[in-house]
CSV table of C-alpha atoms in Angstrom, one decimal:
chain,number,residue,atom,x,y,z
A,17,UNK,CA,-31.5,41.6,17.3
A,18,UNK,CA,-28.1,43.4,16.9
A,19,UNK,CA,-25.1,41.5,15.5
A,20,UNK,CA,-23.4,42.1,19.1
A,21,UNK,CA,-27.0,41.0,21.0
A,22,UNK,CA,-26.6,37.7,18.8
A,23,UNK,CA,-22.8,37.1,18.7
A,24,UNK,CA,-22.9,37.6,23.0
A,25,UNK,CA,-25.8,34.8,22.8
A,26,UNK,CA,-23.9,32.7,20.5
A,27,UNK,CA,-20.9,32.6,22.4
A,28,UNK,CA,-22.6,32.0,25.6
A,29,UNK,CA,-24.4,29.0,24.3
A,30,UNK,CA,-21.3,27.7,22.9
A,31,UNK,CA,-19.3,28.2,26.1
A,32,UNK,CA,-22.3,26.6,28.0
A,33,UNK,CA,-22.1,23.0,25.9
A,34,UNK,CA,-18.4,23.1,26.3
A,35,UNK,CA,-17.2,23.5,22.6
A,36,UNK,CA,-14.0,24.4,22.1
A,37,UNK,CA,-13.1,27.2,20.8
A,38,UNK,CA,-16.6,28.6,21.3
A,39,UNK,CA,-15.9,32.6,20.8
A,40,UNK,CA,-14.0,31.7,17.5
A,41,UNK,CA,-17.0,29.8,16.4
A,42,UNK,CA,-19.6,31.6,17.5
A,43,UNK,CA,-18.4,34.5,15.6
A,44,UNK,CA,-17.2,32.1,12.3
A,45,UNK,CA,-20.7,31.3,12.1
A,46,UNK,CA,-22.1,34.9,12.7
A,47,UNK,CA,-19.6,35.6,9.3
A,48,UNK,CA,-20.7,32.9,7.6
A,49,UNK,CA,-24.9,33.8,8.2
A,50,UNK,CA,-24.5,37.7,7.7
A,51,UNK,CA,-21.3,37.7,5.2
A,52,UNK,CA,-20.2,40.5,7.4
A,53,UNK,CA,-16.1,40.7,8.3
A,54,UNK,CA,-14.7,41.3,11.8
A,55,UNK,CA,-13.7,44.4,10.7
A,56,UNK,CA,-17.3,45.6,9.7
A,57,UNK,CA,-18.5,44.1,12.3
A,58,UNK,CA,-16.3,46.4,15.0
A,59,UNK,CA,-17.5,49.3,13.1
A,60,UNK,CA,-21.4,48.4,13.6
A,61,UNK,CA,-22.1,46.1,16.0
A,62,UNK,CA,-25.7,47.3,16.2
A,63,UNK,CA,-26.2,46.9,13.1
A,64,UNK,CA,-29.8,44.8,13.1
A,65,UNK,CA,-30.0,41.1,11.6
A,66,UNK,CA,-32.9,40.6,9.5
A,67,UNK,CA,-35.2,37.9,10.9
A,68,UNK,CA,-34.2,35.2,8.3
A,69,UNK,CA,-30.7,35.8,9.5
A,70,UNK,CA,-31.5,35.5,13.4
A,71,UNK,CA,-33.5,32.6,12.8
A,72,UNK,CA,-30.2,30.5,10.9
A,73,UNK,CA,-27.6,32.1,13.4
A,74,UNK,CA,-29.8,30.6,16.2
A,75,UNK,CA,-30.3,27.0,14.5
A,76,UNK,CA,-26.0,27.2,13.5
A,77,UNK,CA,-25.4,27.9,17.2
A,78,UNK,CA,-28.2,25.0,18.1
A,79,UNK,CA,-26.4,22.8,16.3
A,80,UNK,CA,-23.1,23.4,16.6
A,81,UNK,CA,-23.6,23.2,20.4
A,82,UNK,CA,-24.8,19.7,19.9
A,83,UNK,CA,-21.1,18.9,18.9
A,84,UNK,CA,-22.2,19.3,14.6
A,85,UNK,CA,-18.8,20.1,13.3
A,86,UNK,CA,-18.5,23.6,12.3
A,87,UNK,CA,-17.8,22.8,8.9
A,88,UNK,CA,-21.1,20.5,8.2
A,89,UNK,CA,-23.2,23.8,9.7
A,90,UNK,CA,-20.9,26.2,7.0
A,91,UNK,CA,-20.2,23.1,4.5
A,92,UNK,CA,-16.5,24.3,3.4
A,93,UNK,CA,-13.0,23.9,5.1
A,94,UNK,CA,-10.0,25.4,4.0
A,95,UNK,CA,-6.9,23.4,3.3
A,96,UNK,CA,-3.8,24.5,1.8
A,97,UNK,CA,-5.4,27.5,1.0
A,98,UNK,CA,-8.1,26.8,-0.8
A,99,UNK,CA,-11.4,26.4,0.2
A,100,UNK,CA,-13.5,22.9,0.1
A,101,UNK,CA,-16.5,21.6,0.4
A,102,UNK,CA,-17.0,18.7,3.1
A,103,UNK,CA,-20.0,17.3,4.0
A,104,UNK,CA,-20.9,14.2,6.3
A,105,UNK,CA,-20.0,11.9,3.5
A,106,UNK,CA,-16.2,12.9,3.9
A,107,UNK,CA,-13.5,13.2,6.1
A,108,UNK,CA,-13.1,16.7,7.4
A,109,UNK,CA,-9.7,18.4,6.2
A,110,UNK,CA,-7.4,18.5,8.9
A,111,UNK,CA,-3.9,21.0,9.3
A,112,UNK,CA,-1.7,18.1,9.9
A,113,UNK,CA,-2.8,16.3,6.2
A,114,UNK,CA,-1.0,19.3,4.8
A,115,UNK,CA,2.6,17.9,5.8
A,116,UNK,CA,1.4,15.4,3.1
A,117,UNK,CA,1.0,17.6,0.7
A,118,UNK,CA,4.1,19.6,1.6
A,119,UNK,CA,6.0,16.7,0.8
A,120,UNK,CA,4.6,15.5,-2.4
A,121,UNK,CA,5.4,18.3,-4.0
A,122,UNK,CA,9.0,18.5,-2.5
A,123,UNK,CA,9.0,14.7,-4.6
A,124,UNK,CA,7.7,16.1,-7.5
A,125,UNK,CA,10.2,19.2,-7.5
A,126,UNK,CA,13.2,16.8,-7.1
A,127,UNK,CA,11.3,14.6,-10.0
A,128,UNK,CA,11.4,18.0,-12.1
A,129,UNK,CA,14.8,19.1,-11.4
A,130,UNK,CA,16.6,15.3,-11.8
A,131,UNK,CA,14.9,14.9,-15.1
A,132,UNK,CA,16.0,18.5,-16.6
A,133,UNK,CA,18.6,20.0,-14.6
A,134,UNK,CA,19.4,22.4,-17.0
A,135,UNK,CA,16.0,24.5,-17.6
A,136,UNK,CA,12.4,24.2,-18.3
A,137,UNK,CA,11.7,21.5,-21.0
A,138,UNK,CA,9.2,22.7,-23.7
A,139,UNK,CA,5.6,21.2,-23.7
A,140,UNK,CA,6.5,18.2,-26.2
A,141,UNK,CA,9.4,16.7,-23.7
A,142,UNK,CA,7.7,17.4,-20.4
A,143,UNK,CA,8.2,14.1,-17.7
A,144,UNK,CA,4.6,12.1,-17.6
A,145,UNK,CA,4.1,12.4,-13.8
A,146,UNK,CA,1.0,10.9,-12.8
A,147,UNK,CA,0.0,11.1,-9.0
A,148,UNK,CA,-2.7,8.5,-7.4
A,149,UNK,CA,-4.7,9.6,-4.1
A,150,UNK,CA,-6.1,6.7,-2.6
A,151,UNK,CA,-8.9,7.2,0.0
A,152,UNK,CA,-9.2,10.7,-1.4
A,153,UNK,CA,-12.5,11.4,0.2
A,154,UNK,CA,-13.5,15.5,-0.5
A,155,UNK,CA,-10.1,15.4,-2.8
A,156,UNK,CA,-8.3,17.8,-0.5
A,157,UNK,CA,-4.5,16.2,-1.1
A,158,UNK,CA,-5.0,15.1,-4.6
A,159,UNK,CA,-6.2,19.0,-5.6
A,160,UNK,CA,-3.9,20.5,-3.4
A,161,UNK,CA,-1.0,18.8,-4.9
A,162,UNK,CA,-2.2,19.3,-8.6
A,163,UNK,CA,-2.9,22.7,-8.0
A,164,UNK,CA,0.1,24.1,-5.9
A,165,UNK,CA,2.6,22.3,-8.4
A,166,UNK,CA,0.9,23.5,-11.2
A,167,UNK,CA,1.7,27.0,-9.9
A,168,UNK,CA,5.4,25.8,-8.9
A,169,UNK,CA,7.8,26.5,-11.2
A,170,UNK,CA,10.2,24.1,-10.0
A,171,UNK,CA,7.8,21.5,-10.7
A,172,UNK,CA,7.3,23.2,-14.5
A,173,UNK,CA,8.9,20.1,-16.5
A,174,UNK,CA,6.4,17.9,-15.4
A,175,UNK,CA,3.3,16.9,-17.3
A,176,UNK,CA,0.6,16.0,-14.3
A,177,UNK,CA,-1.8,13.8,-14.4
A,178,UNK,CA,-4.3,12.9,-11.1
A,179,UNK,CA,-6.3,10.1,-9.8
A,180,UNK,CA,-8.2,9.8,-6.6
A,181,UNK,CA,-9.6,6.8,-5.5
A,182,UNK,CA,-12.7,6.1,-3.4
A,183,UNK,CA,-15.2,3.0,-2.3
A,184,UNK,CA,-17.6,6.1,-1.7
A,185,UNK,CA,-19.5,7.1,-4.1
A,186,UNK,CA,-20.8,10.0,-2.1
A,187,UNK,CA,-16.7,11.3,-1.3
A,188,UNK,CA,-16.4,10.9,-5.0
A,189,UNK,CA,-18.9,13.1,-5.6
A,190,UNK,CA,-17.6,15.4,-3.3
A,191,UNK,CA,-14.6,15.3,-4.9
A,192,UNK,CA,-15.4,16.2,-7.8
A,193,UNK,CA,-17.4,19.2,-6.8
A,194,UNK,CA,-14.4,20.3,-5.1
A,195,UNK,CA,-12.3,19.6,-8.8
A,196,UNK,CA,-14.6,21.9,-10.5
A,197,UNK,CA,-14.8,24.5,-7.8
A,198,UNK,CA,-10.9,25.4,-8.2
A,199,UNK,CA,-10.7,24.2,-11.7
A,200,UNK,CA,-8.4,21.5,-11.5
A,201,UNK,CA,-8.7,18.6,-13.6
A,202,UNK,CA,-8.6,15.3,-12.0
A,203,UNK,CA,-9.9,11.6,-12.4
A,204,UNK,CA,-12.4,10.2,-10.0
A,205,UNK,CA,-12.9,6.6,-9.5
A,206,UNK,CA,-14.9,4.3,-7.5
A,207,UNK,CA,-12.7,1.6,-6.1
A,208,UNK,CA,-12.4,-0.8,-3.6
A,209,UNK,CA,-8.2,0.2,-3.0
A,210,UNK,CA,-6.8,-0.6,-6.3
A,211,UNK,CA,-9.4,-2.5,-7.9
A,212,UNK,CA,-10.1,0.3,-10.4
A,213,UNK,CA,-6.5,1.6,-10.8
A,214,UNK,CA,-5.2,1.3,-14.3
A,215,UNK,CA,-1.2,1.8,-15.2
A,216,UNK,CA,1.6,3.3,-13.4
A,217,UNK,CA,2.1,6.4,-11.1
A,218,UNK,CA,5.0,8.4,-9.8
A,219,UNK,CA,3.2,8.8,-6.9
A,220,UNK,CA,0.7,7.6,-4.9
A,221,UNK,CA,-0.6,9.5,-2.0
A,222,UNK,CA,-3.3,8.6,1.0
A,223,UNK,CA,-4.2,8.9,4.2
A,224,UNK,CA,-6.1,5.8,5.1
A,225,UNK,CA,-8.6,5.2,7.9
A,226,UNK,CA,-5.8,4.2,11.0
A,227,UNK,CA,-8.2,5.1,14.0
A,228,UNK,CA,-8.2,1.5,15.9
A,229,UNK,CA,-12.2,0.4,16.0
A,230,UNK,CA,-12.1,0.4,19.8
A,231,UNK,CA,-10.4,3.8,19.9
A,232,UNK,CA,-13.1,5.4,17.9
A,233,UNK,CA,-16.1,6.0,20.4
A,234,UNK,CA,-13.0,7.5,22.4
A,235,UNK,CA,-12.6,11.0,20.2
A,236,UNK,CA,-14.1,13.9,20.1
A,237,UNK,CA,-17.9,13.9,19.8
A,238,UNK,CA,-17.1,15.7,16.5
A,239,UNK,CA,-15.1,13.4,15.1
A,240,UNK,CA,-16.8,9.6,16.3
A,241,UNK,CA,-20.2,11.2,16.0
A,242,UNK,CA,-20.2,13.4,12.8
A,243,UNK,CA,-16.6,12.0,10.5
A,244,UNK,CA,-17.8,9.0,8.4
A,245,UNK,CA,-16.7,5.8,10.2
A,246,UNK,CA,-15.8,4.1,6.5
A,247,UNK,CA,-13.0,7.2,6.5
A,248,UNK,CA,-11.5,6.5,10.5
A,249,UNK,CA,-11.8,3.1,10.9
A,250,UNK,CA,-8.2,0.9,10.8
A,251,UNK,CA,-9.4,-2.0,11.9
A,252,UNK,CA,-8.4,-3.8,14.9
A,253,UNK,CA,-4.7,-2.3,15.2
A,254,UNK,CA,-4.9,0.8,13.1
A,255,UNK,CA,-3.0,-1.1,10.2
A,256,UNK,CA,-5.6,-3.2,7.6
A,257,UNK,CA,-5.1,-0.6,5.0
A,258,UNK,CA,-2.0,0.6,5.1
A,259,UNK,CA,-1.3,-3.5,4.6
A,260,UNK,CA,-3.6,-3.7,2.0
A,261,UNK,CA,-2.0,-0.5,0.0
A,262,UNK,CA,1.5,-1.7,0.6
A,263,UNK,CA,0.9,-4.7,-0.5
A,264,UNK,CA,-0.7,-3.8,-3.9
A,265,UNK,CA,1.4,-0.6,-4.4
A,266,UNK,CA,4.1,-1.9,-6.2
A,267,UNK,CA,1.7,-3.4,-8.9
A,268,UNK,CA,1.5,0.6,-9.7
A,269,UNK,CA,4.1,2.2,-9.4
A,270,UNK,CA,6.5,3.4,-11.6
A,271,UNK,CA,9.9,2.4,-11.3
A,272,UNK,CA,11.3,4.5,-8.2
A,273,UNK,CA,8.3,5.7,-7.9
A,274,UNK,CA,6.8,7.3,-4.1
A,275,UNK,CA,4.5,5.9,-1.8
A,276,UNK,CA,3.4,8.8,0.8
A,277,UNK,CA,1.1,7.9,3.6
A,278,UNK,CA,-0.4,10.0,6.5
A,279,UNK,CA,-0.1,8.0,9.7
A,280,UNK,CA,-1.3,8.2,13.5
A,281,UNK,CA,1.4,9.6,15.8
A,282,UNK,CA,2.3,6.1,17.3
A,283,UNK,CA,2.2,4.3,14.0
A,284,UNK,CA,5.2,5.5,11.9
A,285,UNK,CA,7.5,2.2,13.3
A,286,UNK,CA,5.0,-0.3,12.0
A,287,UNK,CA,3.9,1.3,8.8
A,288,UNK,CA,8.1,1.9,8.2
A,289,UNK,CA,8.5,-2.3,9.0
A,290,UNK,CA,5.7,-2.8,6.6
A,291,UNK,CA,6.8,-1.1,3.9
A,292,UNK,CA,11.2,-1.8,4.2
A,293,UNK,CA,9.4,-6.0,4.2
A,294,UNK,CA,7.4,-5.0,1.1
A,295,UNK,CA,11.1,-3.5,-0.8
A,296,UNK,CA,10.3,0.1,-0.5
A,297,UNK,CA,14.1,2.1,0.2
A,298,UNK,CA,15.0,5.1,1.5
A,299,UNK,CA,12.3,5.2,3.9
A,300,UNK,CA,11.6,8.5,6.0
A,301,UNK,CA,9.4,9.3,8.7
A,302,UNK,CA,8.3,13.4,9.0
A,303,UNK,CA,7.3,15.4,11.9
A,304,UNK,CA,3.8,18.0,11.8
A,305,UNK,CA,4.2,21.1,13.6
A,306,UNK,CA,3.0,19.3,17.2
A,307,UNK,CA,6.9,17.3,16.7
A,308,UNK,CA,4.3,14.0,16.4
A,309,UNK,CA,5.3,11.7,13.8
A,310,UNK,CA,2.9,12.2,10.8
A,311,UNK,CA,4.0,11.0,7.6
A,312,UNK,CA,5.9,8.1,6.0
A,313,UNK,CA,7.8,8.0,2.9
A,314,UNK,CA,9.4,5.3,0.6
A,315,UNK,CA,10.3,4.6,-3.0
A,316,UNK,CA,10.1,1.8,-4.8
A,317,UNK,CA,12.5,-0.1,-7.7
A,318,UNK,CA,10.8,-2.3,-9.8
């Protein structure tokens, strides 16, 4: 079989189950099995598959047209890019968690810049900044965070420390894969919420299950059959943890410190109430790239 012979089959399959985006990932898996790039692939399309190669393209394209996520069949997902590995055990990284990131580190850059307006301080008088991601599942905000301002010079006064925080042992796992992978050191704890948290941090960071339980078996089959229902379900009204984190955020963080959640398009007005009745200030509410509400923002004085 030809690259082009199994490509045309793939996509057909794909188009036939109703996958979205079949031709893109009919061919992302075609990369992924031979290794080859578009480009190559334009200049020999008849280039043959070896049977070992045929034989996994067809079982990826079996699979993915029974609604397995793309990146269970290829195990990795790019976030911030950098590439991770996700599994079933964690929460697929999605484009809209990035805003979370995004702002994070436009916290830590004003964090940098407030505490040494003047210039870079030397290694000895850099600003303990330690960051907490609660429900970090494959690590994905935590390790983007640490590793983006670690290459941000703005952010060059600050001596970073990380936490992510999971009741899954399997995420954690995941997580720290991930860690090692781009060599970025973090901490990895198994925690129910804050049970395992120790000290203070500048900022925590999460994006919580907030899918309403009777909203679940509504999504995609990719999502309700394949995501891990500990990492989507909210509860009854979307909001058990992002009470529960509130609540016990001020316990650790630092005085002024941030609190930066990722929320459901419909949810920023409650999770704003909750937060201004647990003494948060300045509390903002950002847009993703959809012009959906998708992140919520508050500091805390102790």
């Amino acid at each position: 079989m030809t690259m082009q012979e199994a490509y045309q089959q793939g996509e057909k399959l794909l188009v036939q189950a109703q996958i979205p985006d079949a031709r893109l990932d009919a061919w992302y898996l075609l990369e992924h099995v031979t290794g080859v790039s578009r480009a190559m692939y334009y200049a020999m399309p008849d280039k043959e598959l070896s049977e070992e190669q045929a034989d996994q393209y067809s079982d990826f394209i079996s699979r993915r047209a029974a609604h397995i996520p793309l990146q269970h069949l290829t195990g990795e997902q790019e976030f911030m890019g950098l590439t991770f590995r996700v599994n079933e055990h964690v929460l697929i990284p999605r484009q809209d968690t990035e805003l979370v990131v995004e702002e994070a580190l436009k916290i830590m850059e004003s964090c940098s810049e407030a505490e040494y307006p003047a210039g870079k301080a030397d290694d000895s008088k850099k600003q303990d900044f330690r960051v907490l991601d609660m429900c970090t599942g494959s690590g994905c905000i935590l390790l983007s965070v640490l590793y983006h301002a670690g290459k941000d010079k703005k952010c060059g006064n600050l001596k970073m420390a990380g936490t992510g925080a999971d009741i899954s042992e399997e995420a954690l796992e995941a997580a720290r894969i991930n860690a090692e992978l781009l060599n970025i050191e973090a901490e990895f704890i198994h925690s129910d919420l804050f049970d395992a948290a120790e000290g203070r941090f500048e900022l925590i960071v999460s994006n919580p299950p907030y899918i309403r339980t009777d909203e679940i078996s509504k999504l995609q089959d990719e999502v309700q059959g394949h995501d891990p229902w500990i990492a989507l379900d909210g509860k009854e009204d979307g909001l058990y943890f992002y009470r529960k984190i509130i609540s016990g955020a001020g316990g650790y963080l630092s005085d002024g410190g941030h609190l930066v959640f990722e929320i459901g398009f419909d949810q920023a007005d409650a999770v704003s109430t909750l937060m201004r009745d647990a003494g948060f200030r300045d509390i903002m509410v950002k847009k993703d790239l959809a012009g959906l509400d998708r992140a919520v923002i508050g500091v805390y004085d102790r």
